[in-house]
């Protein structure tokens, strides 16, 4: 059996292995061992192969390849499987353990560590390895982001953080990985990362833990895998942290939270301090990972038995229309917010708005990909307590064709996680978003019921997501970015470029600031400025850039900006909107914004949308049309999903303003409308702005808001924007979790 060092030609851990070297070694082990099979499960956005290894006894590998193992584990996931059958499967089935790493390309040690782990699993014959191979199938994915590893960047080649893309699955790397997870559903999932400092983290986790996380996988994390890693570290004299480090289990978009909430697996993050010598980083990952794998394998029958029971319990909770309560686990924390004593028997998603067909199909498709049973109404149904999102309960007739998602099924926990009107945070501590309800992200009509009215339904076949509606002719679109690198450090630009090219199929040209001139702008109808550093862009060399953009807009072009881009528009005298720093503490919540009228920019939105708000600037219009605004806090329209301390500050302020400038328009958002490319509802407003522009329209430009702003008004806007600081949920993180992967 070749060693990693022999294959590399240098000592493993003395420096980072390349992607090709990692893959070459995987292939060498495959050829040398009957207990390792290596294959490709997908390709990146650049076409780079994504490789994985299956490790197990030959009979286990055969069961995995033939589909017998998949059939067994799916039977355990089915709450309707008879208890005797489930018990027989639990006794014979190997537990499925995943070991993954390098989802962030600049956190490389995990891939090198997993080369060594693969060698030890394939070469050693001692009791420690026998315990694993006699009881488990191990799935090893050393690098989830090979392009990022090659470029030494956190993000992939499309500038996406793949450890935020789990439930949205916008990226090919994510989609391929989830397909592999459906083929070999994990029961234990270890995702290895890098962090600041020299220490190491493994679970138990910090609070908050999402209320719908099942008790069984939490028990495996804390009492089996986490304990084993701690014992192994003590034996070697390695220092480590657990819950004190600030790594929670709340937002379902990580490599620990998604597996536990979606698959019922013991999802775990392992974090190594990257200030330690690289060889030490590698050894720590190997030590923590193999200890957790061995302990989990030795607990095979317990995990298999409890794995089935959690789905039985979930379906029973759903049948009782019961949500799980909140709790806290760490010393010193107090339960501040309780899950309300509200019955939820299921969710309706309405499909009677032709303007939201694509968004509804996207939602249904994602649910189906996550093994959620979705049904469709064959006749109208009267629901006595229908609770629409952001509205009080009221008797309602739900029309034929609407979708019905019953809670009485094995995926009940995931249904509530993704469709719940609120996340019911147990106490105010966050690293990431506190609101993410999928119907609100998609801006589709829906709601819940605490009753089970008699209804006629039918199963739904696989949903087909239609293409984005576009006119026959498209305007010429430009995107202004601060970096010419394909691995753009500004993720807002990456999200936008993906949305344009891969989702909407709108051709666009990306420009850096030094390329903006009258001649380049003359070829454009629309210029998009995402959340860039507005101050830096305004101060960048090239004194004629601002005047060139102003003249282009005055001649009929459309400038569309958000957040930092809007700050630039105000600084450059292109927008008269007044911006000020927010004082609230909102880490990322969904807030309803309303439109006073149904105009071109809000086409298909139904009159209101849910914006992803994360301490964004407060915007006050001076001239132009207020297309979207946040309702007054005493208005029945006011609604928030997620933790939002101080959010009342934005009540009555503008969210989207469209301003006439000469024969053109400046359209400014105060928030990120395309957040992580999964806020499809508000992203549609950007698409509307693109198609409602010169190059598409045959009609003349209609002035939306009276006369243009005066020079004094624009100077005032620039002065206000100069005081604006870069904002967003990242600036509000608790220092304990500053190294969160």
XYZ file of C-alpha atoms in Angstrom:
741
model
C 0.000 0.000 0.000
C 1.668 3.277 -1.052
C 1.988 5.922 1.630
C 0.895 9.516 0.975
C 4.504 10.711 1.357
C 5.784 8.174 -1.182
C 3.117 9.235 -3.642
C 3.715 12.943 -3.113
C 7.489 12.794 -3.224
C 7.678 14.829 -0.014
C 6.650 14.338 3.586
C 2.897 14.616 4.049
C 2.210 17.797 5.999
C 5.427 19.537 5.036
C 3.454 21.519 2.479
C 0.016 21.481 0.897
C -0.702 18.779 -1.666
C -2.168 19.893 -4.971
C -5.555 18.702 -6.182
C -3.895 16.479 -8.774
C -1.678 14.952 -6.079
C -4.671 14.254 -3.842
C -6.558 12.604 -6.691
C -3.526 10.625 -7.838
C -3.080 9.189 -4.379
C -6.766 8.254 -4.150
C -6.417 6.336 -7.410
C -3.283 4.568 -6.177
C -5.061 3.373 -3.046
C -8.022 2.243 -5.154
C -5.727 0.095 -7.282
C -3.878 -1.325 -4.266
C -6.830 -2.154 -2.022
C -9.930 -4.319 -2.323
C -11.525 -2.211 0.398
C -11.405 1.162 -1.375
C -13.327 2.282 -4.446
C -12.718 5.734 -5.944
C -15.032 7.481 -8.392
C -16.167 10.881 -9.669
C -19.463 12.289 -8.404
C -19.602 15.500 -10.424
C -17.695 18.448 -11.812
C -17.114 22.003 -10.686
C -18.162 25.135 -12.539
C -14.767 24.958 -14.317
C -15.184 21.282 -15.148
C -12.751 19.962 -12.530
C -13.682 16.447 -11.365
C -15.103 15.977 -7.870
C -13.733 12.722 -6.451
C -14.781 10.505 -3.562
C -13.716 7.204 -2.026
C -15.870 4.457 -0.552
C -14.114 2.469 2.160
C -15.458 -0.805 3.535
C -15.231 -4.552 3.471
C -15.726 -6.008 -0.037
C -19.239 -7.201 0.815
C -20.161 -3.708 2.049
C -18.785 -2.095 -1.101
C -20.785 -4.525 -3.198
C -23.944 -3.691 -1.240
C -23.223 -0.001 -1.759
C -22.651 -0.373 -5.499
C -25.674 -2.624 -6.041
C -28.116 -0.369 -4.214
C -28.911 -2.865 -1.444
C -27.419 -0.583 1.184
C -29.424 2.354 -0.145
C -32.618 0.315 0.041
C -31.891 -0.620 3.655
C -31.168 2.888 4.798
C -34.222 4.236 2.992
C -36.294 1.647 4.848
C -34.893 3.004 8.113
C -35.785 6.527 7.012
C -39.382 5.442 6.361
C -41.512 5.751 9.519
C -43.960 3.212 8.049
C -41.367 0.411 8.039
C -42.554 -2.286 10.488
C -40.613 -2.366 13.745
C -39.494 -5.967 13.206
C -38.145 -5.142 9.726
C -36.374 -2.033 11.009
C -34.792 -4.032 13.830
C -33.497 -6.659 11.397
C -32.001 -3.976 9.159
C -30.423 -2.237 12.157
C -28.695 -5.465 13.153
C -27.225 -6.209 9.732
C -26.662 -2.799 8.101
C -23.292 -1.013 8.276
C -23.536 2.534 9.543
C -22.823 5.151 6.849
C -20.092 7.580 7.918
C -18.947 10.601 5.901
C -15.599 12.395 6.201
C -15.339 15.561 4.100
C -13.043 18.560 3.909
C -11.752 21.619 2.112
C -15.128 23.146 1.269
C -13.215 26.407 1.644
C -10.252 26.300 -0.690
C -7.973 28.250 1.635
C -8.495 25.747 4.489
C -6.358 22.983 2.982
C -5.252 20.713 5.855
C -8.359 18.514 5.758
C -7.611 17.151 2.282
C -4.050 16.241 3.276
C -5.354 14.696 6.503
C -7.873 12.617 4.619
C -5.128 11.244 2.373
C -3.542 9.882 5.541
C -6.878 8.701 6.916
C -7.525 6.865 3.651
C -4.114 5.205 3.889
C -4.678 4.110 7.476
C -8.115 2.698 6.708
C -6.748 0.774 3.726
C -3.446 -0.374 5.241
C -3.825 -0.893 8.979
C -5.104 -4.173 10.407
C -5.258 -3.292 14.102
C -8.384 -3.247 16.236
C -8.967 0.475 15.717
C -9.362 0.127 11.956
C -11.132 -3.238 12.190
C -13.783 -1.608 14.361
C -14.494 0.822 11.512
C -14.355 -1.561 8.552
C -16.341 -4.312 10.282
C -19.208 -1.950 11.031
C -19.320 0.881 8.518
C -19.219 2.236 5.020
C -17.017 5.328 5.011
C -17.489 7.988 2.325
C -14.430 10.246 1.993
C -14.509 13.534 0.034
C -11.108 15.158 0.656
C -11.818 18.365 -1.266
C -15.297 19.699 -1.911
C -13.844 22.793 -3.605
C -10.883 21.786 -5.783
C -10.925 25.019 -7.791
C -10.766 27.089 -4.617
C -7.960 24.889 -3.324
C -5.971 25.421 -6.512
C -6.472 29.194 -6.293
C -6.101 29.338 -2.479
C -9.449 31.115 -2.116
C -12.294 30.506 0.285
C -14.863 30.557 -2.506
C -15.273 28.498 -5.651
C -14.575 29.760 -9.163
C -17.974 31.474 -9.261
C -17.188 33.394 -6.034
C -19.676 31.388 -3.947
C -19.023 30.257 -0.417
C -19.979 26.599 -0.817
C -20.578 26.292 2.917
C -23.536 28.663 2.563
C -25.034 26.986 -0.502
C -26.385 23.762 0.986
C -30.152 24.225 0.849
C -30.127 26.631 -2.118
C -27.866 24.300 -4.161
C -27.084 26.935 -6.785
C -23.593 25.583 -7.518
C -22.697 22.408 -9.427
C -20.388 21.336 -6.585
C -23.301 21.471 -4.137
C -25.787 19.752 -6.426
C -23.378 16.905 -7.151
C -22.589 16.435 -3.467
C -26.263 16.338 -2.506
C -26.924 13.740 -5.197
C -24.141 11.612 -3.698
C -25.616 12.102 -0.225
C -28.991 10.881 -1.457
C -27.265 7.814 -2.880
C -25.396 7.123 0.380
C -27.433 8.947 3.052
C -25.117 9.874 5.923
C -25.786 8.867 9.496
C -22.644 10.590 10.734
C -21.175 13.515 8.776
C -17.834 15.127 9.683
C -16.901 18.316 7.819
C -13.312 19.417 8.470
C -12.308 23.095 8.256
C -9.651 25.614 9.202
C -9.994 28.581 11.558
C -7.878 31.254 13.196
C -5.451 30.573 16.021
C -3.682 27.338 16.918
C -6.471 25.424 18.656
C -9.041 22.863 17.614
C -12.814 22.614 17.825
C -15.156 19.663 17.732
C -18.617 19.270 19.284
C -20.532 19.540 21.612
C -21.805 22.698 19.952
C -22.678 26.107 21.245
C -26.209 27.334 21.625
C -28.413 28.114 19.789
C -29.506 24.748 18.449
C -32.490 24.889 16.118
C -35.604 23.640 17.853
C -36.367 21.045 15.158
C -33.043 19.211 15.525
C -33.861 15.665 16.638
C -32.558 14.439 19.980
C -31.053 11.209 18.627
C -28.289 12.656 16.387
C -27.512 15.236 19.080
C -26.876 12.321 21.407
C -24.482 10.708 18.918
C -22.628 13.994 18.436
C -22.125 14.730 22.119
C -22.003 11.270 23.671
C -20.241 9.214 20.982
C -18.247 11.113 18.345
C -17.431 14.265 20.295
C -16.458 12.311 23.386
C -14.181 10.030 21.354
C -12.403 12.963 19.717
C -11.900 14.567 23.131
C -10.436 11.360 24.557
C -8.059 11.035 21.584
C -6.893 14.636 21.955
C -6.275 14.210 25.679
C -4.234 11.099 24.957
C -1.997 13.119 22.628
C -1.874 16.203 24.829
C -3.643 18.382 22.246
C -5.660 21.350 23.476
C -9.216 21.722 22.172
C -12.453 23.619 22.627
C -16.038 22.500 22.363
C -19.136 24.641 23.031
C -17.044 27.551 24.322
C -15.787 28.235 20.793
C -19.123 29.566 19.520
C -19.982 27.063 16.773
C -23.766 26.679 16.904
C -26.319 24.428 15.172
C -28.908 26.945 14.045
C -28.712 28.174 10.441
C -29.354 25.165 8.140
C -26.817 26.176 5.509
C -23.638 24.570 6.847
C -21.899 21.221 6.551
C -23.012 20.268 10.059
C -26.509 21.777 10.276
C -27.735 20.674 6.846
C -26.885 16.976 7.373
C -28.511 16.917 10.800
C -31.682 18.797 9.830
C -32.152 17.390 6.326
C -30.776 13.830 6.719
C -31.065 13.196 10.447
C -27.298 12.614 10.578
C -24.893 13.528 13.350
C -23.552 16.578 11.519
C -20.271 17.886 12.920
C -17.775 20.602 12.143
C -14.111 19.997 12.996
C -12.003 23.174 13.048
C -8.213 23.324 13.124
C -6.318 26.520 13.943
C -4.351 27.458 10.848
C -1.689 29.332 12.803
C -0.383 25.935 13.949
C 2.311 24.205 11.858
C 0.726 22.534 8.843
C 1.897 19.081 9.920
C 0.163 19.585 13.276
C -3.024 20.669 11.511
C -2.971 17.469 9.477
C -2.354 15.267 12.498
C -5.112 16.923 14.536
C -7.657 16.396 11.766
C -6.609 12.745 11.440
C -6.799 12.237 15.201
C -10.234 13.825 15.633
C -11.675 12.287 12.485
C -10.563 8.678 12.972
C -11.576 8.720 16.653
C -15.060 9.922 15.751
C -15.356 7.362 12.947
C -14.275 4.488 15.181
C -16.625 5.394 18.032
C -19.535 5.847 15.628
C -18.812 2.508 13.934
C -18.671 0.723 17.298
C -22.094 2.211 18.091
C -23.486 0.910 14.789
C -26.579 -0.848 16.099
C -27.491 1.960 18.483
C -27.175 4.533 15.714
C -29.141 2.405 13.236
C -31.914 1.787 15.753
C -32.183 5.410 16.843
C -31.812 6.599 13.251
C -35.074 4.865 12.369
C -36.742 5.979 15.591
C -36.130 9.663 14.896
C -38.179 9.448 11.697
C -40.922 7.548 13.500
C -40.939 10.261 16.182
C -40.947 13.022 13.558
C -43.960 11.598 11.748
C -45.791 11.171 15.068
C -45.064 14.786 15.987
C -46.334 15.860 12.590
C -49.512 13.821 12.995
C -50.052 15.547 16.353
C -49.393 18.926 14.651
C -46.705 19.586 17.275
C -43.517 21.626 16.996
C -40.515 20.747 19.114
C -39.787 23.208 21.950
C -36.735 25.406 22.233
C -33.961 24.561 24.639
C -30.461 25.667 25.602
C -27.624 23.328 26.554
C -24.600 25.431 27.476
C -23.913 26.574 31.053
C -24.916 30.167 31.705
C -27.428 30.431 28.863
C -31.088 31.084 29.591
C -34.026 30.307 27.338
C -35.275 33.732 26.285
C -37.697 32.944 23.474
C -40.024 29.949 23.426
C -41.555 28.185 20.459
C -45.213 29.226 20.670
C -47.820 26.657 21.575
C -49.131 26.657 18.019
C -50.472 23.693 16.088
C -48.992 23.215 12.626
C -50.494 20.293 10.707
C -49.114 21.267 7.334
C -48.388 24.012 4.842
C -50.179 25.216 1.729
C -48.282 26.809 -1.149
C -50.619 28.591 -3.509
C -50.092 28.261 -7.239
C -52.774 30.644 -8.536
C -50.478 33.633 -9.214
C -49.156 33.342 -12.795
C -46.385 35.800 -11.955
C -44.881 33.395 -9.400
C -45.043 30.080 -11.274
C -41.286 29.782 -11.546
C -40.695 30.560 -7.891
C -43.370 28.069 -6.799
C -41.836 25.381 -9.007
C -38.386 26.111 -7.553
C -39.713 25.715 -4.018
C -41.538 22.471 -4.797
C -38.513 21.077 -6.626
C -36.221 21.759 -3.673
C -38.640 20.092 -1.286
C -38.866 17.036 -3.529
C -35.088 16.821 -3.805
C -35.063 16.721 -0.014
C -37.449 13.737 0.053
C -40.449 15.755 1.234
C -43.872 14.439 0.215
C -45.719 17.166 -1.687
C -49.342 16.778 -2.779
C -51.719 18.935 -4.833
C -55.330 19.881 -4.191
C -57.819 18.348 -6.602
C -60.617 20.598 -5.341
C -60.894 23.806 -3.299
C -60.738 23.381 0.462
C -62.081 25.602 3.221
C -59.445 26.091 5.908
C -60.893 27.616 9.093
C -57.555 28.796 10.523
C -55.367 29.458 7.485
C -52.378 31.484 8.657
C -50.765 33.166 5.671
C -47.149 34.203 6.098
C -47.010 37.432 8.061
C -50.797 37.514 8.582
C -53.199 36.490 11.366
C -55.228 33.315 11.043
C -58.432 33.719 9.060
C -60.923 31.373 7.350
C -59.824 30.957 3.743
C -60.703 28.878 0.710
C -57.496 27.463 -0.789
C -57.961 27.001 -4.547
C -57.578 23.880 -6.633
C -54.016 23.281 -7.770
C -52.403 24.576 -4.573
C -49.725 22.422 -3.003
C -50.175 20.680 0.347
C -47.198 19.617 2.454
C -48.411 17.525 5.416
C -46.303 17.497 8.556
C -47.139 13.846 9.269
C -44.098 12.426 7.475
C -40.537 11.472 8.245
C -39.145 14.783 6.967
C -41.258 16.795 9.429
C -38.199 18.436 11.016
C -36.896 19.618 7.644
C -40.338 20.829 6.553
C -40.654 23.056 9.595
C -37.052 24.230 9.246
C -37.604 25.376 5.660
C -41.286 26.364 5.600
C -41.802 27.724 9.114
C -42.949 31.327 9.361
C -40.276 31.990 11.983
C -37.156 30.313 13.316
C -38.005 30.883 17.000
C -34.510 31.673 18.198
C -33.980 30.527 21.799
C -31.833 33.514 22.757
C -30.138 36.409 20.926
C -26.833 35.060 19.681
C -26.057 34.633 15.994
C -23.234 34.057 13.638
C -25.346 34.036 10.509
C -28.916 34.511 9.360
C -31.831 34.256 11.770
C -34.533 34.064 9.075
C -34.639 31.955 5.907
C -38.182 30.660 5.350
C -38.173 29.307 1.808
C -41.612 30.631 0.755
C -40.518 34.110 1.860
C -37.220 33.822 -0.013
C -39.208 32.845 -3.102
C -41.916 35.459 -2.381
C -44.731 32.983 -2.931
C -48.134 32.923 -1.249
C -48.636 30.266 1.368
C -49.271 29.520 4.985
C -50.052 26.923 7.611
C -53.031 25.324 9.269
C -53.499 23.833 12.712
C -56.397 21.699 11.545
C -56.771 18.885 9.070
C -59.751 19.777 6.886
C -61.052 17.109 4.570
C -59.369 17.584 1.234
C -58.854 15.727 -2.010
C -55.193 15.584 -2.959
C -52.933 13.682 -5.335
C -49.185 13.022 -5.371
C -47.047 15.432 -7.365
C -44.540 14.308 -9.972
C -41.099 15.886 -10.171
C -41.500 19.646 -10.503
C -40.068 21.259 -13.629
C -38.709 24.764 -13.133
C -39.437 26.916 -16.205
C -36.959 29.395 -17.595
C -37.091 32.954 -16.343
C -39.569 35.024 -18.380
C -37.675 37.353 -20.689
C -38.613 39.511 -23.679
C -37.629 38.522 -27.188
C -34.896 41.157 -27.252
C -32.570 41.903 -24.358
C -30.729 45.072 -23.420
C -26.949 45.199 -23.286
C -25.958 44.691 -19.648
C -22.760 45.576 -17.804
C -21.654 44.650 -14.277
C -19.189 46.833 -12.392
C -16.821 44.897 -10.147
C -13.804 45.777 -8.024
C -11.758 42.746 -9.042
C -10.886 41.228 -12.388
C -10.216 37.857 -10.728
C -12.677 35.063 -11.540
C -12.453 34.220 -7.807
C -13.989 37.561 -6.984
C -13.514 38.495 -3.332
C -16.754 40.469 -3.553
C -19.367 37.740 -3.301
C -22.236 40.047 -4.243
C -20.717 40.324 -7.717
C -20.306 36.557 -7.910
C -23.925 35.997 -6.906
C -25.026 38.472 -9.575
C -22.902 36.974 -12.337
C -24.288 33.518 -11.548
C -27.838 34.863 -11.558
C -27.373 36.528 -14.943
C -25.551 33.710 -16.716
C -26.814 30.485 -15.133
C -30.318 31.327 -13.946
C -31.708 34.074 -16.172
C -29.444 33.474 -19.193
C -28.943 37.197 -19.723
C -25.585 37.994 -21.368
C -23.532 40.561 -19.453
C -20.076 42.115 -19.582
C -18.089 42.625 -16.375
C -16.054 45.830 -16.027
C -13.566 47.040 -13.458
C -13.607 50.716 -12.532
C -10.596 51.589 -14.698
C -12.444 50.399 -17.827
C -15.468 52.636 -17.372
C -15.487 55.403 -19.949
C -17.887 57.094 -22.296
C -16.946 54.666 -25.065
C -17.505 51.491 -23.011
C -20.758 52.812 -21.583
C -22.030 53.699 -25.043
C -22.419 49.982 -25.730
C -24.603 49.419 -22.642
C -28.264 49.874 -21.847
C -28.025 48.789 -18.194
C -25.171 49.013 -15.673
C -25.441 46.976 -12.462
C -23.487 47.905 -9.328
C -23.804 45.195 -6.641
C -22.660 45.464 -3.014
C -19.144 46.735 -3.655
C -17.147 49.155 -1.511
C -18.776 52.413 -2.559
C -16.189 54.682 -0.962
C -13.266 52.839 -2.530
C -14.892 52.895 -5.946
C -15.637 56.612 -5.727
C -12.029 57.307 -4.709
C -10.483 55.012 -7.337
C -8.274 56.637 -9.987
C -10.080 57.894 -13.044
C -11.665 61.300 -12.512
C -13.902 61.097 -15.567
C -15.626 57.856 -14.537
C -18.368 59.493 -12.477
C -19.117 62.094 -15.106
C -19.113 59.436 -17.831
C -21.724 57.404 -15.926
C -23.783 60.547 -15.245
C -23.785 61.505 -18.926
C -24.635 57.949 -19.950
C -27.613 57.851 -17.577
C -28.781 61.274 -18.720
C -28.692 59.973 -22.272
C -31.070 57.115 -21.469
C -29.061 54.428 -19.661
C -30.256 52.695 -16.513
C -28.050 52.382 -13.438
C -29.159 49.741 -10.904
C -27.375 49.611 -7.545
C -27.656 48.018 -4.110
C -26.039 48.497 -0.726
C -22.403 49.507 -1.404
C -23.296 50.243 -5.014
C -26.031 52.571 -3.789
C -23.516 54.304 -1.548
C -21.358 54.878 -4.610
C -24.314 56.256 -6.562
C -24.959 58.796 -3.817
C -21.263 59.721 -3.421
C -20.896 60.219 -7.170
C -23.960 62.455 -7.367
C -25.933 59.893 -9.356
C -28.671 59.388 -6.743
C -30.312 61.859 -4.391
C -31.337 59.173 -1.869
C -30.146 59.880 1.681
C -28.398 56.996 3.440
C -27.480 56.636 7.090
C -25.913 53.922 9.212
C -28.376 51.583 10.859
C -28.234 51.279 14.635
C -30.199 48.029 14.843
C -28.753 44.577 15.571
C -30.260 42.482 12.811
C -27.977 39.613 11.726
C -30.112 38.712 8.712
C -33.895 38.579 8.939
C -36.698 38.692 6.398
C -38.764 41.876 6.466
C -41.827 42.534 4.343
C -41.618 45.526 2.019
C -44.678 46.852 0.212
C -45.272 48.589 -3.092
C -47.710 51.500 -3.336
C -48.573 50.498 -6.879
C -47.972 47.665 -9.314
C -45.430 49.141 -11.706
C -42.843 47.736 -14.113
C -40.276 47.089 -11.387
C -42.681 45.107 -9.194
C -44.243 43.122 -12.026
C -45.142 39.653 -10.763
C -44.429 40.426 -7.100
C -48.036 40.659 -5.970
C -47.646 44.015 -4.255
C -45.156 43.074 -1.551
C -41.889 41.169 -1.202
C -39.752 39.865 1.644
C -36.307 41.455 1.727
C -33.248 39.938 3.395
C -32.295 42.691 5.801
C -28.957 42.609 7.648
C -28.313 45.965 9.338
C -28.451 47.649 5.941
C -28.420 51.446 5.542
C -31.607 53.332 6.243
C -32.648 55.068 3.020
C -34.759 58.219 2.704
C -35.866 59.331 -0.773
C -35.507 62.923 -1.941
C -36.730 62.642 -5.524
C -38.028 59.777 -7.615
C -40.597 57.080 -6.990
C -40.552 54.946 -3.862
C -41.089 51.554 -5.472
C -40.796 49.599 -2.212
C -40.867 50.726 1.391
C -41.015 49.144 4.801
C -44.447 49.624 6.388
C -45.037 51.665 9.519
C -44.454 49.539 12.615
C -48.117 49.819 13.652
C -49.318 48.815 10.191
C -50.920 45.386 9.664
C -48.447 45.039 6.785
C -45.460 45.136 9.147
C -43.980 41.614 9.419
C -40.591 40.144 10.283
C -39.267 36.571 10.173
C -36.226 35.981 12.376
C -34.524 37.781 15.239
C -34.544 41.507 14.566
C -33.679 43.636 17.584
C -34.207 47.307 16.756
C -35.710 46.567 13.337
C -38.410 49.204 13.947
C -35.731 51.723 12.957
C -36.404 51.029 9.278
C -40.208 51.246 9.542
C -41.474 53.726 6.979
C -38.115 53.988 5.181
C -37.499 53.250 1.513
C -36.179 49.914 0.272
C -36.170 50.647 -3.480
C -36.233 54.032 -5.199
C -36.406 54.698 -8.953
C -35.248 58.168 -9.945
C -35.388 60.001 -13.251
C -32.068 61.449 -14.420
C -32.386 63.131 -17.796
C -33.740 60.483 -20.174
C -32.433 57.633 -18.031
C -33.030 56.179 -14.582
C -31.125 55.407 -11.429
C -32.681 52.511 -9.506
C -31.295 52.030 -5.996
C -31.882 49.292 -3.386
C -30.944 49.763 0.259
C -30.560 45.981 0.730
C -29.015 43.055 -1.169
C -31.810 41.813 -3.484
C -29.836 38.745 -4.615
C -28.491 37.544 -1.283
C -26.443 34.355 -1.807
C -28.458 33.972 -5.024
C -31.307 32.391 -3.055
C -33.573 35.396 -2.482
C -35.401 34.694 -5.730
C -38.324 36.951 -4.860
C -36.344 40.175 -4.604
C -33.860 39.126 -7.301
C -36.817 39.277 -9.678
C -36.958 43.030 -9.092
C -33.461 43.314 -10.571
C -34.567 41.294 -13.583
C -37.548 43.617 -13.980
C -35.231 46.632 -13.927
C -33.089 45.057 -16.639
C -35.947 44.272 -18.999
C -37.640 47.637 -18.301
C -34.703 49.471 -19.844
C -33.505 51.043 -23.038
C -32.794 48.331 -25.584
C -35.925 46.410 -24.593
C -38.581 49.084 -24.489
C -40.182 50.515 -27.584
C -42.083 53.130 -25.605
C -40.427 56.295 -24.397
C -39.037 56.649 -20.888
C -41.777 57.727 -18.511
C -40.696 59.972 -15.680
C -41.544 58.084 -12.470
C -41.292 60.762 -9.828
C -41.606 64.331 -11.046
C -38.654 66.595 -11.649
C -35.077 65.478 -11.204
C -33.080 66.287 -8.093
C -31.256 69.565 -7.807
C -27.500 69.859 -7.501
C -27.906 70.813 -3.836
C -29.973 67.717 -3.168
C -27.349 65.513 -4.764
C -24.552 67.162 -2.740
C -26.551 66.467 0.412
C -26.927 62.821 -0.587
C -23.173 62.554 -1.226
C -22.376 64.053 2.177
C -24.670 61.566 3.908
C -23.184 58.641 1.992
C -19.674 59.682 3.006
C -20.598 58.944 6.634
C -21.850 55.464 5.810
C -19.854 52.493 7.076
C -19.707 49.087 5.406
C -22.476 47.091 7.018
C -24.039 43.679 7.080
C -24.439 40.743 9.380
C -20.700 39.987 9.263
C -19.982 43.118 11.304
C -22.369 41.998 14.037
C -20.888 38.611 14.864
C -20.067 37.655 18.402
C -16.254 37.607 18.761
C -16.467 34.039 20.084
C -17.481 32.845 16.630
C -15.228 35.011 14.497
C -13.633 31.880 13.067
C -16.917 30.210 12.062
C -16.319 28.233 8.839
